[in-house]
PDB file of C-alpha atoms and ligand atoms in Angstrom:
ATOM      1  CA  UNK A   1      76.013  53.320  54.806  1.00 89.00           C
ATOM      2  CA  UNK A   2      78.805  50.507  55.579  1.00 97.00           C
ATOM      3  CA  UNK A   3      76.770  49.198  58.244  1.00 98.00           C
ATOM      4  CA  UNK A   4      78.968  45.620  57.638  1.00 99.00           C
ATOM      5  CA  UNK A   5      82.339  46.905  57.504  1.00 98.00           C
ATOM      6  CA  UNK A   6      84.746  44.449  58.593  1.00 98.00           C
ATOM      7  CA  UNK A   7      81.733  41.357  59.021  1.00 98.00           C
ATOM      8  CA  UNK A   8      81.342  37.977  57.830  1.00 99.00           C
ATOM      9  CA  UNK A   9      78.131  36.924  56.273  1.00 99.00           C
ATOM     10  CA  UNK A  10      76.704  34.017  54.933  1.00 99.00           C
ATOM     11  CA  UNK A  11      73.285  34.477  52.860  1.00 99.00           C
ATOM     12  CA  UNK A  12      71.168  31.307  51.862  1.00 99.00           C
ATOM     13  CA  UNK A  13      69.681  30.939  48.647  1.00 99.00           C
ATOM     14  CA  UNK A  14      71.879  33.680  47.692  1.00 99.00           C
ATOM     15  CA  UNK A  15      71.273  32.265  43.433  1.00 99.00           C
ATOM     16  CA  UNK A  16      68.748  34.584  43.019  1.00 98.00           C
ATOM     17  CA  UNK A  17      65.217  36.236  43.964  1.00 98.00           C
ATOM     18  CA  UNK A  18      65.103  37.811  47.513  1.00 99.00           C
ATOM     19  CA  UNK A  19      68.185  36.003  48.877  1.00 99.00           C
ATOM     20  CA  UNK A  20      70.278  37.137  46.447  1.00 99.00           C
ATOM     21  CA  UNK A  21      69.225  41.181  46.534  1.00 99.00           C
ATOM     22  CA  UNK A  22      70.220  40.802  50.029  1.00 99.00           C
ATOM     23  CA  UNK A  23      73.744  39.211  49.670  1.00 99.00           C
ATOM     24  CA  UNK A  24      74.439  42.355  47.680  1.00 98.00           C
ATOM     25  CA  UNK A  25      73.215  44.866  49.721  1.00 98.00           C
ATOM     26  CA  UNK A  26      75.461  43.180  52.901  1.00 98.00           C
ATOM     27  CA  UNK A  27      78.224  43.320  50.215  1.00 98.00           C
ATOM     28  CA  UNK A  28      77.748  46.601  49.128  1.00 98.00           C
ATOM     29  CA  UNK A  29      77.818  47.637  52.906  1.00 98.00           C
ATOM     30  CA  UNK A  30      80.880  46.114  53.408  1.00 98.00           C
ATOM     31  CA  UNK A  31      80.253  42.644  54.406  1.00 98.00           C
ATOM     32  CA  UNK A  32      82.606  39.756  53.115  1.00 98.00           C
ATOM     33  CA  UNK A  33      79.390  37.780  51.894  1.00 99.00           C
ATOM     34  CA  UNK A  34      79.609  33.583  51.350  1.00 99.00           C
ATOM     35  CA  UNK A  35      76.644  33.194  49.013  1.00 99.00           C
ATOM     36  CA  UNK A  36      75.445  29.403  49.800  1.00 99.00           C
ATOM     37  CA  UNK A  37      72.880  28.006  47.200  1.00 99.00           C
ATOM     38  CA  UNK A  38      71.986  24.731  45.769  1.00 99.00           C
ATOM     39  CA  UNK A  39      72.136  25.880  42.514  1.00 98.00           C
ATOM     40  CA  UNK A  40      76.500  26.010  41.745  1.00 98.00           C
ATOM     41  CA  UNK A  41      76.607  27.762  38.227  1.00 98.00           C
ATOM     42  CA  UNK A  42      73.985  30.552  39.688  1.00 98.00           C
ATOM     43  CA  UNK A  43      75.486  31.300  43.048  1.00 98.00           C
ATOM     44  CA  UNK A  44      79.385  31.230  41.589  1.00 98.00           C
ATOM     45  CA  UNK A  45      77.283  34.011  38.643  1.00 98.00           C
ATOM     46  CA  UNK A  46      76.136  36.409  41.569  1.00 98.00           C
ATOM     47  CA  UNK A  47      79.233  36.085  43.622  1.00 98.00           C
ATOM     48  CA  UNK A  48      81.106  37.115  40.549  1.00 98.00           C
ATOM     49  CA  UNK A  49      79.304  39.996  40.096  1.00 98.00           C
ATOM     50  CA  UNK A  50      79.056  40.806  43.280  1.00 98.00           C
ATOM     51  CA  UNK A  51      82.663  40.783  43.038  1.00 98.00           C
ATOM     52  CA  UNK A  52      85.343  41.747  45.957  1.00 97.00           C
ATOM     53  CA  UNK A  53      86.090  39.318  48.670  1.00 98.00           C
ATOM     54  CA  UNK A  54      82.708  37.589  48.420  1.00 98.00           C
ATOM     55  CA  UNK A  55      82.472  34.239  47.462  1.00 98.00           C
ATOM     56  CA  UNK A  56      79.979  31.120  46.361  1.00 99.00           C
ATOM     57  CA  UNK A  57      79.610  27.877  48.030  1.00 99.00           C
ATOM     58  CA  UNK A  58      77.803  25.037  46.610  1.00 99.00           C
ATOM     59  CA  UNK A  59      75.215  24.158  49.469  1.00 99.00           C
ATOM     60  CA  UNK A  60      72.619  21.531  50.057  1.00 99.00           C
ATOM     61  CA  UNK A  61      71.102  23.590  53.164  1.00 99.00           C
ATOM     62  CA  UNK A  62      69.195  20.189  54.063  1.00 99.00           C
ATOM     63  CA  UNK A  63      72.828  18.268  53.879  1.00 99.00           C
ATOM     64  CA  UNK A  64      74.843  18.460  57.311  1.00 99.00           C
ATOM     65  CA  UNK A  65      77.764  17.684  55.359  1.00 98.00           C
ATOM     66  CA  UNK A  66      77.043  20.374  53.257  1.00 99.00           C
ATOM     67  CA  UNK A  67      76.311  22.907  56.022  1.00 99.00           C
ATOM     68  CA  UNK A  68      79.396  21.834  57.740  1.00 99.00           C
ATOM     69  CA  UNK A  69      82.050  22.348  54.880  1.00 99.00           C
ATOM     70  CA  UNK A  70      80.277  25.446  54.361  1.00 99.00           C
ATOM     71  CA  UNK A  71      80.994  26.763  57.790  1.00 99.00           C
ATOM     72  CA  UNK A  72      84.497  25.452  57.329  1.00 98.00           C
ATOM     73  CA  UNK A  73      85.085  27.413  54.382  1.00 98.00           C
ATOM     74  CA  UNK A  74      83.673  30.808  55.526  1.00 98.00           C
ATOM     75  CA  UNK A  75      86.679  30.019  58.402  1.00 98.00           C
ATOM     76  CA  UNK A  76      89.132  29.757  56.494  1.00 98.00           C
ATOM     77  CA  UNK A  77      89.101  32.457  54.402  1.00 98.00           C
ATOM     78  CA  UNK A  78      87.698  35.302  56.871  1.00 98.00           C
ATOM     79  CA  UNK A  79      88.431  33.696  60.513  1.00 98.00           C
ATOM     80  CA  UNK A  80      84.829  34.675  61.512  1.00 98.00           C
ATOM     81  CA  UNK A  81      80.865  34.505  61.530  1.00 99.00           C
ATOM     82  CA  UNK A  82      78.864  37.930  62.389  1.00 99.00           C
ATOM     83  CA  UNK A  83      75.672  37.350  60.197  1.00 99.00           C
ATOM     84  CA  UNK A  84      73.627  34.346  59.022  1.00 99.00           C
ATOM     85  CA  UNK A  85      70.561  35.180  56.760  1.00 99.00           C
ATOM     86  CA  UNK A  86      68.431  32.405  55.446  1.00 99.00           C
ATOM     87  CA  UNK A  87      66.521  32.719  52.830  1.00 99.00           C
ATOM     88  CA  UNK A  88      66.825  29.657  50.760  1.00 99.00           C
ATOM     89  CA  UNK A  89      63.302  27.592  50.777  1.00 99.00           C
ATOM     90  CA  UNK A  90      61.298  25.705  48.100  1.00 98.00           C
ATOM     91  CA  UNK A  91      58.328  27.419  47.631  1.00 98.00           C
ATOM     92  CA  UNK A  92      55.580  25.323  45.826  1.00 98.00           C
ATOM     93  CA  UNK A  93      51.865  25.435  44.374  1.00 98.00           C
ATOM     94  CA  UNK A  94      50.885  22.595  45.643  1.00 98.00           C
ATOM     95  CA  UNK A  95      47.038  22.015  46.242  1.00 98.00           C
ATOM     96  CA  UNK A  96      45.700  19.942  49.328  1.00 98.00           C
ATOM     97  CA  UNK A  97      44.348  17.429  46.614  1.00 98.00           C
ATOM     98  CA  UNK A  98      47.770  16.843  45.415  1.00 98.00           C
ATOM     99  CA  UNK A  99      49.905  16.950  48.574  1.00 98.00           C
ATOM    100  CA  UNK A 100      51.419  13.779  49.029  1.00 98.00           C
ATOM    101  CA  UNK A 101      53.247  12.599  52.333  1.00 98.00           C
ATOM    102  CA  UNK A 102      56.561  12.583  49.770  1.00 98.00           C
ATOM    103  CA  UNK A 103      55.810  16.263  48.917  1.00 98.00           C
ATOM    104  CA  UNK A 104      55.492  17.225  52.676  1.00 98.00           C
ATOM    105  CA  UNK A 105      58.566  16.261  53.177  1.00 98.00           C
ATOM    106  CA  UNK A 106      60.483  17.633  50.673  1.00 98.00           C
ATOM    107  CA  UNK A 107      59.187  20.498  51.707  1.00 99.00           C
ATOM    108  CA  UNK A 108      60.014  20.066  55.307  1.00 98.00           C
ATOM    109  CA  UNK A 109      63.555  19.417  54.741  1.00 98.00           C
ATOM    110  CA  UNK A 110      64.790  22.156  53.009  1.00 99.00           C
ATOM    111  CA  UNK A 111      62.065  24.750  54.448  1.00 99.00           C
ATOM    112  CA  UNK A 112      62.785  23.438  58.166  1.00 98.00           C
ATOM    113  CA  UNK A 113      65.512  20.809  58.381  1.00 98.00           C
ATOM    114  CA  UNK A 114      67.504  23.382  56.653  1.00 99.00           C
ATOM    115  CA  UNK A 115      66.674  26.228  59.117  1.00 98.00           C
ATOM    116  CA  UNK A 116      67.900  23.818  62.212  1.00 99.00           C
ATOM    117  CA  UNK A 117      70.886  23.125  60.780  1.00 99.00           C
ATOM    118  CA  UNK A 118      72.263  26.399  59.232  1.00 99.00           C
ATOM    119  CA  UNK A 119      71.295  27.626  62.989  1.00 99.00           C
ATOM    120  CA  UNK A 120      73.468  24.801  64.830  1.00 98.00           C
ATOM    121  CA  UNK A 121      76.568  25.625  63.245  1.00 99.00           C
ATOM    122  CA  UNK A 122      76.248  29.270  62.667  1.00 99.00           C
ATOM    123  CA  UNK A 123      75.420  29.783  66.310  1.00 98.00           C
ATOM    124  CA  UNK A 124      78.308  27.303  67.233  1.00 98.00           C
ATOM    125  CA  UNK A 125      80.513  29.971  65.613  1.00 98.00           C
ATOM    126  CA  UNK A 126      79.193  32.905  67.040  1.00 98.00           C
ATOM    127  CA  UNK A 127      78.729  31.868  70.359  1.00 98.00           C
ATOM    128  CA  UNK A 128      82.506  31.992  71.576  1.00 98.00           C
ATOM    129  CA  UNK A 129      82.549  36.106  69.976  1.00 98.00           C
ATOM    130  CA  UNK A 130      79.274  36.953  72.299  1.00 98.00           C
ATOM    131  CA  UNK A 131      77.688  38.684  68.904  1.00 99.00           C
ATOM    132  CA  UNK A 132      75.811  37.674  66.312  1.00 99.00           C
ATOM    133  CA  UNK A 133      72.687  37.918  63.744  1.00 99.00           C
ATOM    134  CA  UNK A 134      70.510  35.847  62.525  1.00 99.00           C
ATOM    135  CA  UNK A 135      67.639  36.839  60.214  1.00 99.00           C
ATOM    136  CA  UNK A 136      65.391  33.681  59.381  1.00 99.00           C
ATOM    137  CA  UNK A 137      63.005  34.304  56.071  1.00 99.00           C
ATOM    138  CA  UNK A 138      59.604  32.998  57.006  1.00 99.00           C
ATOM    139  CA  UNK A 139      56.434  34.295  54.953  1.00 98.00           C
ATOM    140  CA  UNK A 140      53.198  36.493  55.578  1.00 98.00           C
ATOM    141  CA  UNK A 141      51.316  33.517  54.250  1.00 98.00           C
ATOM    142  CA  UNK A 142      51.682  32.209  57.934  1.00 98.00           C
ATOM    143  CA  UNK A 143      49.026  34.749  58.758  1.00 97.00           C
ATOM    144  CA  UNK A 144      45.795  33.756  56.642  1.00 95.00           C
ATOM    145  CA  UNK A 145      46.886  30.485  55.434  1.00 96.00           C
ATOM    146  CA  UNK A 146      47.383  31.405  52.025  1.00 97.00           C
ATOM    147  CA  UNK A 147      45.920  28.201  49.715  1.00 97.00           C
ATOM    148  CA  UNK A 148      47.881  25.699  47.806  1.00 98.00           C
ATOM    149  CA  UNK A 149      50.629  25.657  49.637  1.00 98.00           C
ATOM    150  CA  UNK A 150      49.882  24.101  53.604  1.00 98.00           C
ATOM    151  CA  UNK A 151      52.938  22.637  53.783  1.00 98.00           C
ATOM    152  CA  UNK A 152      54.833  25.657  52.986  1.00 99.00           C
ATOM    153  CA  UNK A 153      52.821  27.750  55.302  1.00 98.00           C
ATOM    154  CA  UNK A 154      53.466  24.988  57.940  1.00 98.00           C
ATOM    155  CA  UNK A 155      57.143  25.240  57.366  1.00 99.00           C
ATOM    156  CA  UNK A 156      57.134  28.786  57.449  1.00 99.00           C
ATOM    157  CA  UNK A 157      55.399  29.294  60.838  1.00 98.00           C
ATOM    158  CA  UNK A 158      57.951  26.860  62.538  1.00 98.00           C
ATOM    159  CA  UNK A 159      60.455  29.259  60.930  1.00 99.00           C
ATOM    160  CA  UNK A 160      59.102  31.684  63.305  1.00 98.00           C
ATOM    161  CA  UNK A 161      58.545  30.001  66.060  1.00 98.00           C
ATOM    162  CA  UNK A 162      61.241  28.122  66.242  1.00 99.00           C
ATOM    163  CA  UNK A 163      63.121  31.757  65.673  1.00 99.00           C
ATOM    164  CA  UNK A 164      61.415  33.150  68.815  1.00 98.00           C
ATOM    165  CA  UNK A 165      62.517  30.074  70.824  1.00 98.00           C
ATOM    166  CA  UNK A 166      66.307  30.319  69.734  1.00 99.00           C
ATOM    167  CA  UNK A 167      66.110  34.145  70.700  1.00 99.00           C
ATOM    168  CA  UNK A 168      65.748  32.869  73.658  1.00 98.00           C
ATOM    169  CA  UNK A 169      68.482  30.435  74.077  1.00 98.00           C
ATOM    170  CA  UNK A 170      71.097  32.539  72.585  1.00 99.00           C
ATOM    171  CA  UNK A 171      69.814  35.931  73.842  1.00 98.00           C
ATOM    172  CA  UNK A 172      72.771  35.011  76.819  1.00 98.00           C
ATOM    173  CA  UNK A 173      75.493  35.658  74.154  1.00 98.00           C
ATOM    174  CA  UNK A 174      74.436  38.855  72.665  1.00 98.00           C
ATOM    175  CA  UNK A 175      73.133  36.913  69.542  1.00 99.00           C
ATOM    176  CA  UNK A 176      69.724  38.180  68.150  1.00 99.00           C
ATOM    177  CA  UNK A 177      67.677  35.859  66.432  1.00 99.00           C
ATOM    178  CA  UNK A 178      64.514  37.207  64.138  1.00 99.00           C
ATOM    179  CA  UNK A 179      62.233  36.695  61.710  1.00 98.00           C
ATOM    180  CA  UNK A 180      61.386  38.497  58.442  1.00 99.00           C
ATOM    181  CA  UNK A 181      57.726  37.774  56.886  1.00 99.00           C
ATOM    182  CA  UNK A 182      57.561  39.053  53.523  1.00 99.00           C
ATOM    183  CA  UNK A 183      54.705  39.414  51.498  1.00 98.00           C
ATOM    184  CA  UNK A 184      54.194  37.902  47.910  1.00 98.00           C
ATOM    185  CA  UNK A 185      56.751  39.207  45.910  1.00 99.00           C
ATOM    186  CA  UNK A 186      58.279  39.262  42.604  1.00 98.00           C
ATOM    187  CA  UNK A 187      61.379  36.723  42.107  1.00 98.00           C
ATOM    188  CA  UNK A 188      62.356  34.239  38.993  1.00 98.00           C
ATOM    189  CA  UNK A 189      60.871  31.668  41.834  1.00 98.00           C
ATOM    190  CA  UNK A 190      57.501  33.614  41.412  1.00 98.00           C
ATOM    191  CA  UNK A 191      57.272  34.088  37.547  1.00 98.00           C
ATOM    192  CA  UNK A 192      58.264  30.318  37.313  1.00 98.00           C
ATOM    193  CA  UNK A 193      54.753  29.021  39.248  1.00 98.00           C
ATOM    194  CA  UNK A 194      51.225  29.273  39.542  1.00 98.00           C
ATOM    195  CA  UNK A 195      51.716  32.287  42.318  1.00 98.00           C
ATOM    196  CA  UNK A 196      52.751  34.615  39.450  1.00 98.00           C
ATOM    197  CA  UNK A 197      48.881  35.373  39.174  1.00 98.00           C
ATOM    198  CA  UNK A 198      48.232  36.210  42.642  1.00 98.00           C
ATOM    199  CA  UNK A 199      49.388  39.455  42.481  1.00 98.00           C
ATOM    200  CA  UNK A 200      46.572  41.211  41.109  1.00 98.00           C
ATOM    201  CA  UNK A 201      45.025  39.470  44.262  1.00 98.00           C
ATOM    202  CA  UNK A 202      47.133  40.773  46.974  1.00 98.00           C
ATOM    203  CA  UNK A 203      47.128  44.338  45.748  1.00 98.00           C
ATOM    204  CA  UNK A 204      43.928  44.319  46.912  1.00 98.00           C
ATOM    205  CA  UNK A 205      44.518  43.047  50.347  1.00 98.00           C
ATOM    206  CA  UNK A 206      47.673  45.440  50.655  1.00 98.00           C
ATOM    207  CA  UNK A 207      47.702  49.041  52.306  1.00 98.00           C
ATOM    208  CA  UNK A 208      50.010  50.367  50.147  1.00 98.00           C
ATOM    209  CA  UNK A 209      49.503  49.331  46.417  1.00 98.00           C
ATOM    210  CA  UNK A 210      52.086  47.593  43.980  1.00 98.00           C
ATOM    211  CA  UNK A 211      54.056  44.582  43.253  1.00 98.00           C
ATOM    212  CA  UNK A 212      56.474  43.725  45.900  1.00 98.00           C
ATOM    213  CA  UNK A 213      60.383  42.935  44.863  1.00 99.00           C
ATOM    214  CA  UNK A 214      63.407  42.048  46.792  1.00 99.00           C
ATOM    215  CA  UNK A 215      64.349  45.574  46.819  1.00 99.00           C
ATOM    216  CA  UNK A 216      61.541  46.073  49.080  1.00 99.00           C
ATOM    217  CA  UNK A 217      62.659  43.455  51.399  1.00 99.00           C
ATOM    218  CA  UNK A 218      65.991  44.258  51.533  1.00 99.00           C
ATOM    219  CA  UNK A 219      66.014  47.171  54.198  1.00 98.00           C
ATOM    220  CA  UNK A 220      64.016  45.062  56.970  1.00 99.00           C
ATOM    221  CA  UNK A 221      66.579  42.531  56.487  1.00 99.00           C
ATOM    222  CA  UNK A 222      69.466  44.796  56.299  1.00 99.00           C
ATOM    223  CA  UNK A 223      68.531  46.543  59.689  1.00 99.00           C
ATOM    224  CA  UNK A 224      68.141  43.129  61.405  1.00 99.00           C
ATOM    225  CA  UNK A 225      71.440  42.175  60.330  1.00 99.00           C
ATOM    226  CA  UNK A 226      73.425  45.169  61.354  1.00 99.00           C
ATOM    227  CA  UNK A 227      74.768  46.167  64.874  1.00 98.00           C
ATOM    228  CA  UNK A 228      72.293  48.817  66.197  1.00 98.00           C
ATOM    229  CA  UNK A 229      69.177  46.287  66.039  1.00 98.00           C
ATOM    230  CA  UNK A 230      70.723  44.412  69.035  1.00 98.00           C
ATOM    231  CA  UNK A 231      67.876  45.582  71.159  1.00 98.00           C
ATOM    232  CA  UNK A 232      65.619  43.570  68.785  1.00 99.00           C
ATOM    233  CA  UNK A 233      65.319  40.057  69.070  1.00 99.00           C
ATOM    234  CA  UNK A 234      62.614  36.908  68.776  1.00 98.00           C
ATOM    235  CA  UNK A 235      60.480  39.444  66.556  1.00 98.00           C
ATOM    236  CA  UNK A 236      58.693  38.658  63.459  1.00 98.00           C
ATOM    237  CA  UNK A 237      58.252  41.744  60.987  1.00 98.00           C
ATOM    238  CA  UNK A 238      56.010  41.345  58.399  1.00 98.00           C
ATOM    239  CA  UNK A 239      57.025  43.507  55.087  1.00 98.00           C
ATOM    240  CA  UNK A 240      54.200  43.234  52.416  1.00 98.00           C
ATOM    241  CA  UNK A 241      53.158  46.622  52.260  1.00 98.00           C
ATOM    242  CA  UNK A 242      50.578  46.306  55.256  1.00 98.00           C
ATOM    243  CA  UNK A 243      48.604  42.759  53.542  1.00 98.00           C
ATOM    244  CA  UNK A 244      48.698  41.621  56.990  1.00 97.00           C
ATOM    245  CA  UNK A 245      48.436  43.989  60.755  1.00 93.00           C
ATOM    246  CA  UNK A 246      48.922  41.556  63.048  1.00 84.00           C
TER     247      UNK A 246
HETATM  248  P1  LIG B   1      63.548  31.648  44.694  1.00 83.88           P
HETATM  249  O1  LIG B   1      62.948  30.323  44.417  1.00 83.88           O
HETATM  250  O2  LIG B   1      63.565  32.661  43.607  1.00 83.88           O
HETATM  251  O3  LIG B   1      65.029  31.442  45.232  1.00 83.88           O
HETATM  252  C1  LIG B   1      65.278  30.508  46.253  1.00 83.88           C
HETATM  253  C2  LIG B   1      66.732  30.068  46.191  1.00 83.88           C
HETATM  254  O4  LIG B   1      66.923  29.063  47.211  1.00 83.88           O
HETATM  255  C3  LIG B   1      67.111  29.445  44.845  1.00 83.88           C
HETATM  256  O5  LIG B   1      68.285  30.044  44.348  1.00 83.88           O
HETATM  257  C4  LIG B   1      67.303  27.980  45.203  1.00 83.88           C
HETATM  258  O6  LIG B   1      68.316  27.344  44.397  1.00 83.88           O
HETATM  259  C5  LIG B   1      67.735  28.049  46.670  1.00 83.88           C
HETATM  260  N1  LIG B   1      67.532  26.764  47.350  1.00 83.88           N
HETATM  261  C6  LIG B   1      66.453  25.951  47.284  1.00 83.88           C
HETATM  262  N2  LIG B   1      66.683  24.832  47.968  1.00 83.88           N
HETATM  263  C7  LIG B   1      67.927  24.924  48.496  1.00 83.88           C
HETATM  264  C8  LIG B   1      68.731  24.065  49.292  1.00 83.88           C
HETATM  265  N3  LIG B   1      68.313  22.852  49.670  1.00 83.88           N
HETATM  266  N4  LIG B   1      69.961  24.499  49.666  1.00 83.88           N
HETATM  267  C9  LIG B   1      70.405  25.707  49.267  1.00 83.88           C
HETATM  268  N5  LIG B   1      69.711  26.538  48.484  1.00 83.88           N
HETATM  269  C10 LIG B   1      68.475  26.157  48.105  1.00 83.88           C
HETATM  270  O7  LIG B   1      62.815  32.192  46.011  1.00 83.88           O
HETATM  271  P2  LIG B   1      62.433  33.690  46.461  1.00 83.88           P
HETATM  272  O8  LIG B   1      61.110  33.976  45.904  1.00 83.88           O
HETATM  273  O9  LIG B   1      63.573  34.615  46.233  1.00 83.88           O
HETATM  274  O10 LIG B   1      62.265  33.437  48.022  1.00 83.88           O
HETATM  275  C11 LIG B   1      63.343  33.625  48.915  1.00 83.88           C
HETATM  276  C12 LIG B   1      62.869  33.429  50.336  1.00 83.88           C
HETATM  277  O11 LIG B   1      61.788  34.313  50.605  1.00 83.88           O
HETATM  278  C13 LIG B   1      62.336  32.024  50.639  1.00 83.88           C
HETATM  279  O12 LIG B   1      62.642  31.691  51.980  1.00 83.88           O
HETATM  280  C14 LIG B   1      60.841  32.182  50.468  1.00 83.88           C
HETATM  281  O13 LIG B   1      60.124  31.215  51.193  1.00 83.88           O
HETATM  282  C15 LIG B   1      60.660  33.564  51.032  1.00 83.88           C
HETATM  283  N6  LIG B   1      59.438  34.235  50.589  1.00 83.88           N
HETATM  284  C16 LIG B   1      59.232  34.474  49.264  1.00 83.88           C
HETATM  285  C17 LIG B   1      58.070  35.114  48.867  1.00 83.88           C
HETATM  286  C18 LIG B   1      57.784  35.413  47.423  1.00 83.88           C
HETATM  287  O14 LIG B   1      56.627  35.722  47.115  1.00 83.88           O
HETATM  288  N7  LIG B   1      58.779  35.373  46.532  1.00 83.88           N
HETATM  289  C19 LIG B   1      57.138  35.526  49.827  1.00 83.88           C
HETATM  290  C20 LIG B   1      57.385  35.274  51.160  1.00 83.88           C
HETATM  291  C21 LIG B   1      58.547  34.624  51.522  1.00 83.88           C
HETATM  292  C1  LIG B   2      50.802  35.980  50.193  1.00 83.88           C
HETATM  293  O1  LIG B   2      55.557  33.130  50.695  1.00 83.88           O
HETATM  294  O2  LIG B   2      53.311  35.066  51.264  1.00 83.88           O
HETATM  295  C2  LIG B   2      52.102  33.694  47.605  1.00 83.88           C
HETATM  296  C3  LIG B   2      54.302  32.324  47.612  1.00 83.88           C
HETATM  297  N1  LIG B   2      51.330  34.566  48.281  1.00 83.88           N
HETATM  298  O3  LIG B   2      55.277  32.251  48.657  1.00 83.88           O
HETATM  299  C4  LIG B   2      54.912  33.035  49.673  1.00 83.88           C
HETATM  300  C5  LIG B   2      51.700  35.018  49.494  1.00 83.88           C
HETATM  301  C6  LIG B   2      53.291  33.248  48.142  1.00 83.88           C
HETATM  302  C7  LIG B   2      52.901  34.607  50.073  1.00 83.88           C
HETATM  303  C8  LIG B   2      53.674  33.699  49.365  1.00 83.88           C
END
């Protein structure tokens, strides 16, 4: 399929994990993909394999500065703005007994201050063209309340919400707006923390068995994020292998 033929894209934490399976799969379909990630040497590695017309920008997500040169430089080299996917988020193990007002916030910033402002200026861009897609990464954990982590989870479910509520406001320019609620899956963010042990645990809960990876997140995304889902907007779709039917 070359479902992104002729698009612009830009994909948050686009380094690695989940964010980065699906900058390749919008490149591979033809998007010109501007891979945004905090971490420089790893997003300028992925874009160059990745390869083509794609390209890295060093991005603070939780920076307006940032987020504005970003959107600058995604102008001038391809003129426009078709898709944004965020998936960039911090996602800590961080028990209730440990949760300080100073972690909350770090949290908040990236997981939700970060959302808001990607949204303002990608929409700003699309706007004008009357199309656009934006596919916001929240979390299944926003459905049980999965422990050590209630800042996260708090983050997450204004992810969606707040996703539902710009549906709405920019539903008037042919823009979609939805959410994508994976379940735990298997990324370097993963193997590098506590939830690395959890899996075991959520095989259990989950309707089909197995370890989730970005390559099972990808597709969801992928159809949000192409033309023909423009029927489809302010939805949430949880894909974690049936953990949660809500
Ligand atoms: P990861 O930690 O492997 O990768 C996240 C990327 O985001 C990193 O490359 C990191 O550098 C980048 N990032 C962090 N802060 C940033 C900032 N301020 N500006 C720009 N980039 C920043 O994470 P992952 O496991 O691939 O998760 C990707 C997305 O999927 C996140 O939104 C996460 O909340 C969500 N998610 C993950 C899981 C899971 O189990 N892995 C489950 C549900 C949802
Ligand atoms: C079920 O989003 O959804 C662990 C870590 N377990 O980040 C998540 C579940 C984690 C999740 C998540």
């Amino acid at each position: 399929m070359n479902r992104f033929n002729g698009q612009t894209a830009i994909v948050t934490g686009a380094a690695r994990g989940i964010g980065r399976a699906i900058a390749e799969r919008l490149a591979s379909e033809g998007a010109t993909v501007a891979l945004a990630d905090i971490n420089e040497a790893g997003v300028q590695a992925a874009a160059d394999e990745i390869g083509g017309a794609s390209f890295a920008v060093a991005t603070d997500i939780a920076e307006p500065e940032s987020v504005t040169a970003l959107h600058s430089a995604v102008i001038d080299k391809t003129g426009q703005l078709d898709v944004l996917v965020n998936a960039a988020a911090i996602v800590p193990f961080v028990p209730w007994d440990d949760l300080t007002f100073e972690e909350w916030r770090r949290v908040m910033r990236v997981n939700l201050d970060g959302i808001y402002l990607m949204c303002r200026a990608a929409s700003d861009l699309m706007r004008p063209r009357k199309y656009g897609r934006i596919v916001n990464i929240a979390s299944n954990s926003i459905f049980d309340g999965t422990p050590n982590m209630a800042h996260y989870v708090a983050s997450k479910g204004g992810v969606l919400t707040f996703s539902r509520s710009l549906a709405t406001e920019l539903g008037g320019d042919k823009i979609t707006v939805n959410s994508v609620c994976p379940g735990l899956t298997d990324t370097e963010g993963v193997q590098e923390s506590p939830h690395k042990d959890a899996f075991e645990f959520v095989d259990m809960l989950q309707a089909i068995k197995g370890t989730g990876t970005p390559a099972d997140i990808v597709p969801a995304v992928a159809f949000l994020a192409s033309e023909e889902a423009h029927w489809i907007t302010g939805q949430a779709l949880a894909v974690d292998a049936g953990m949660i039917r809500h």
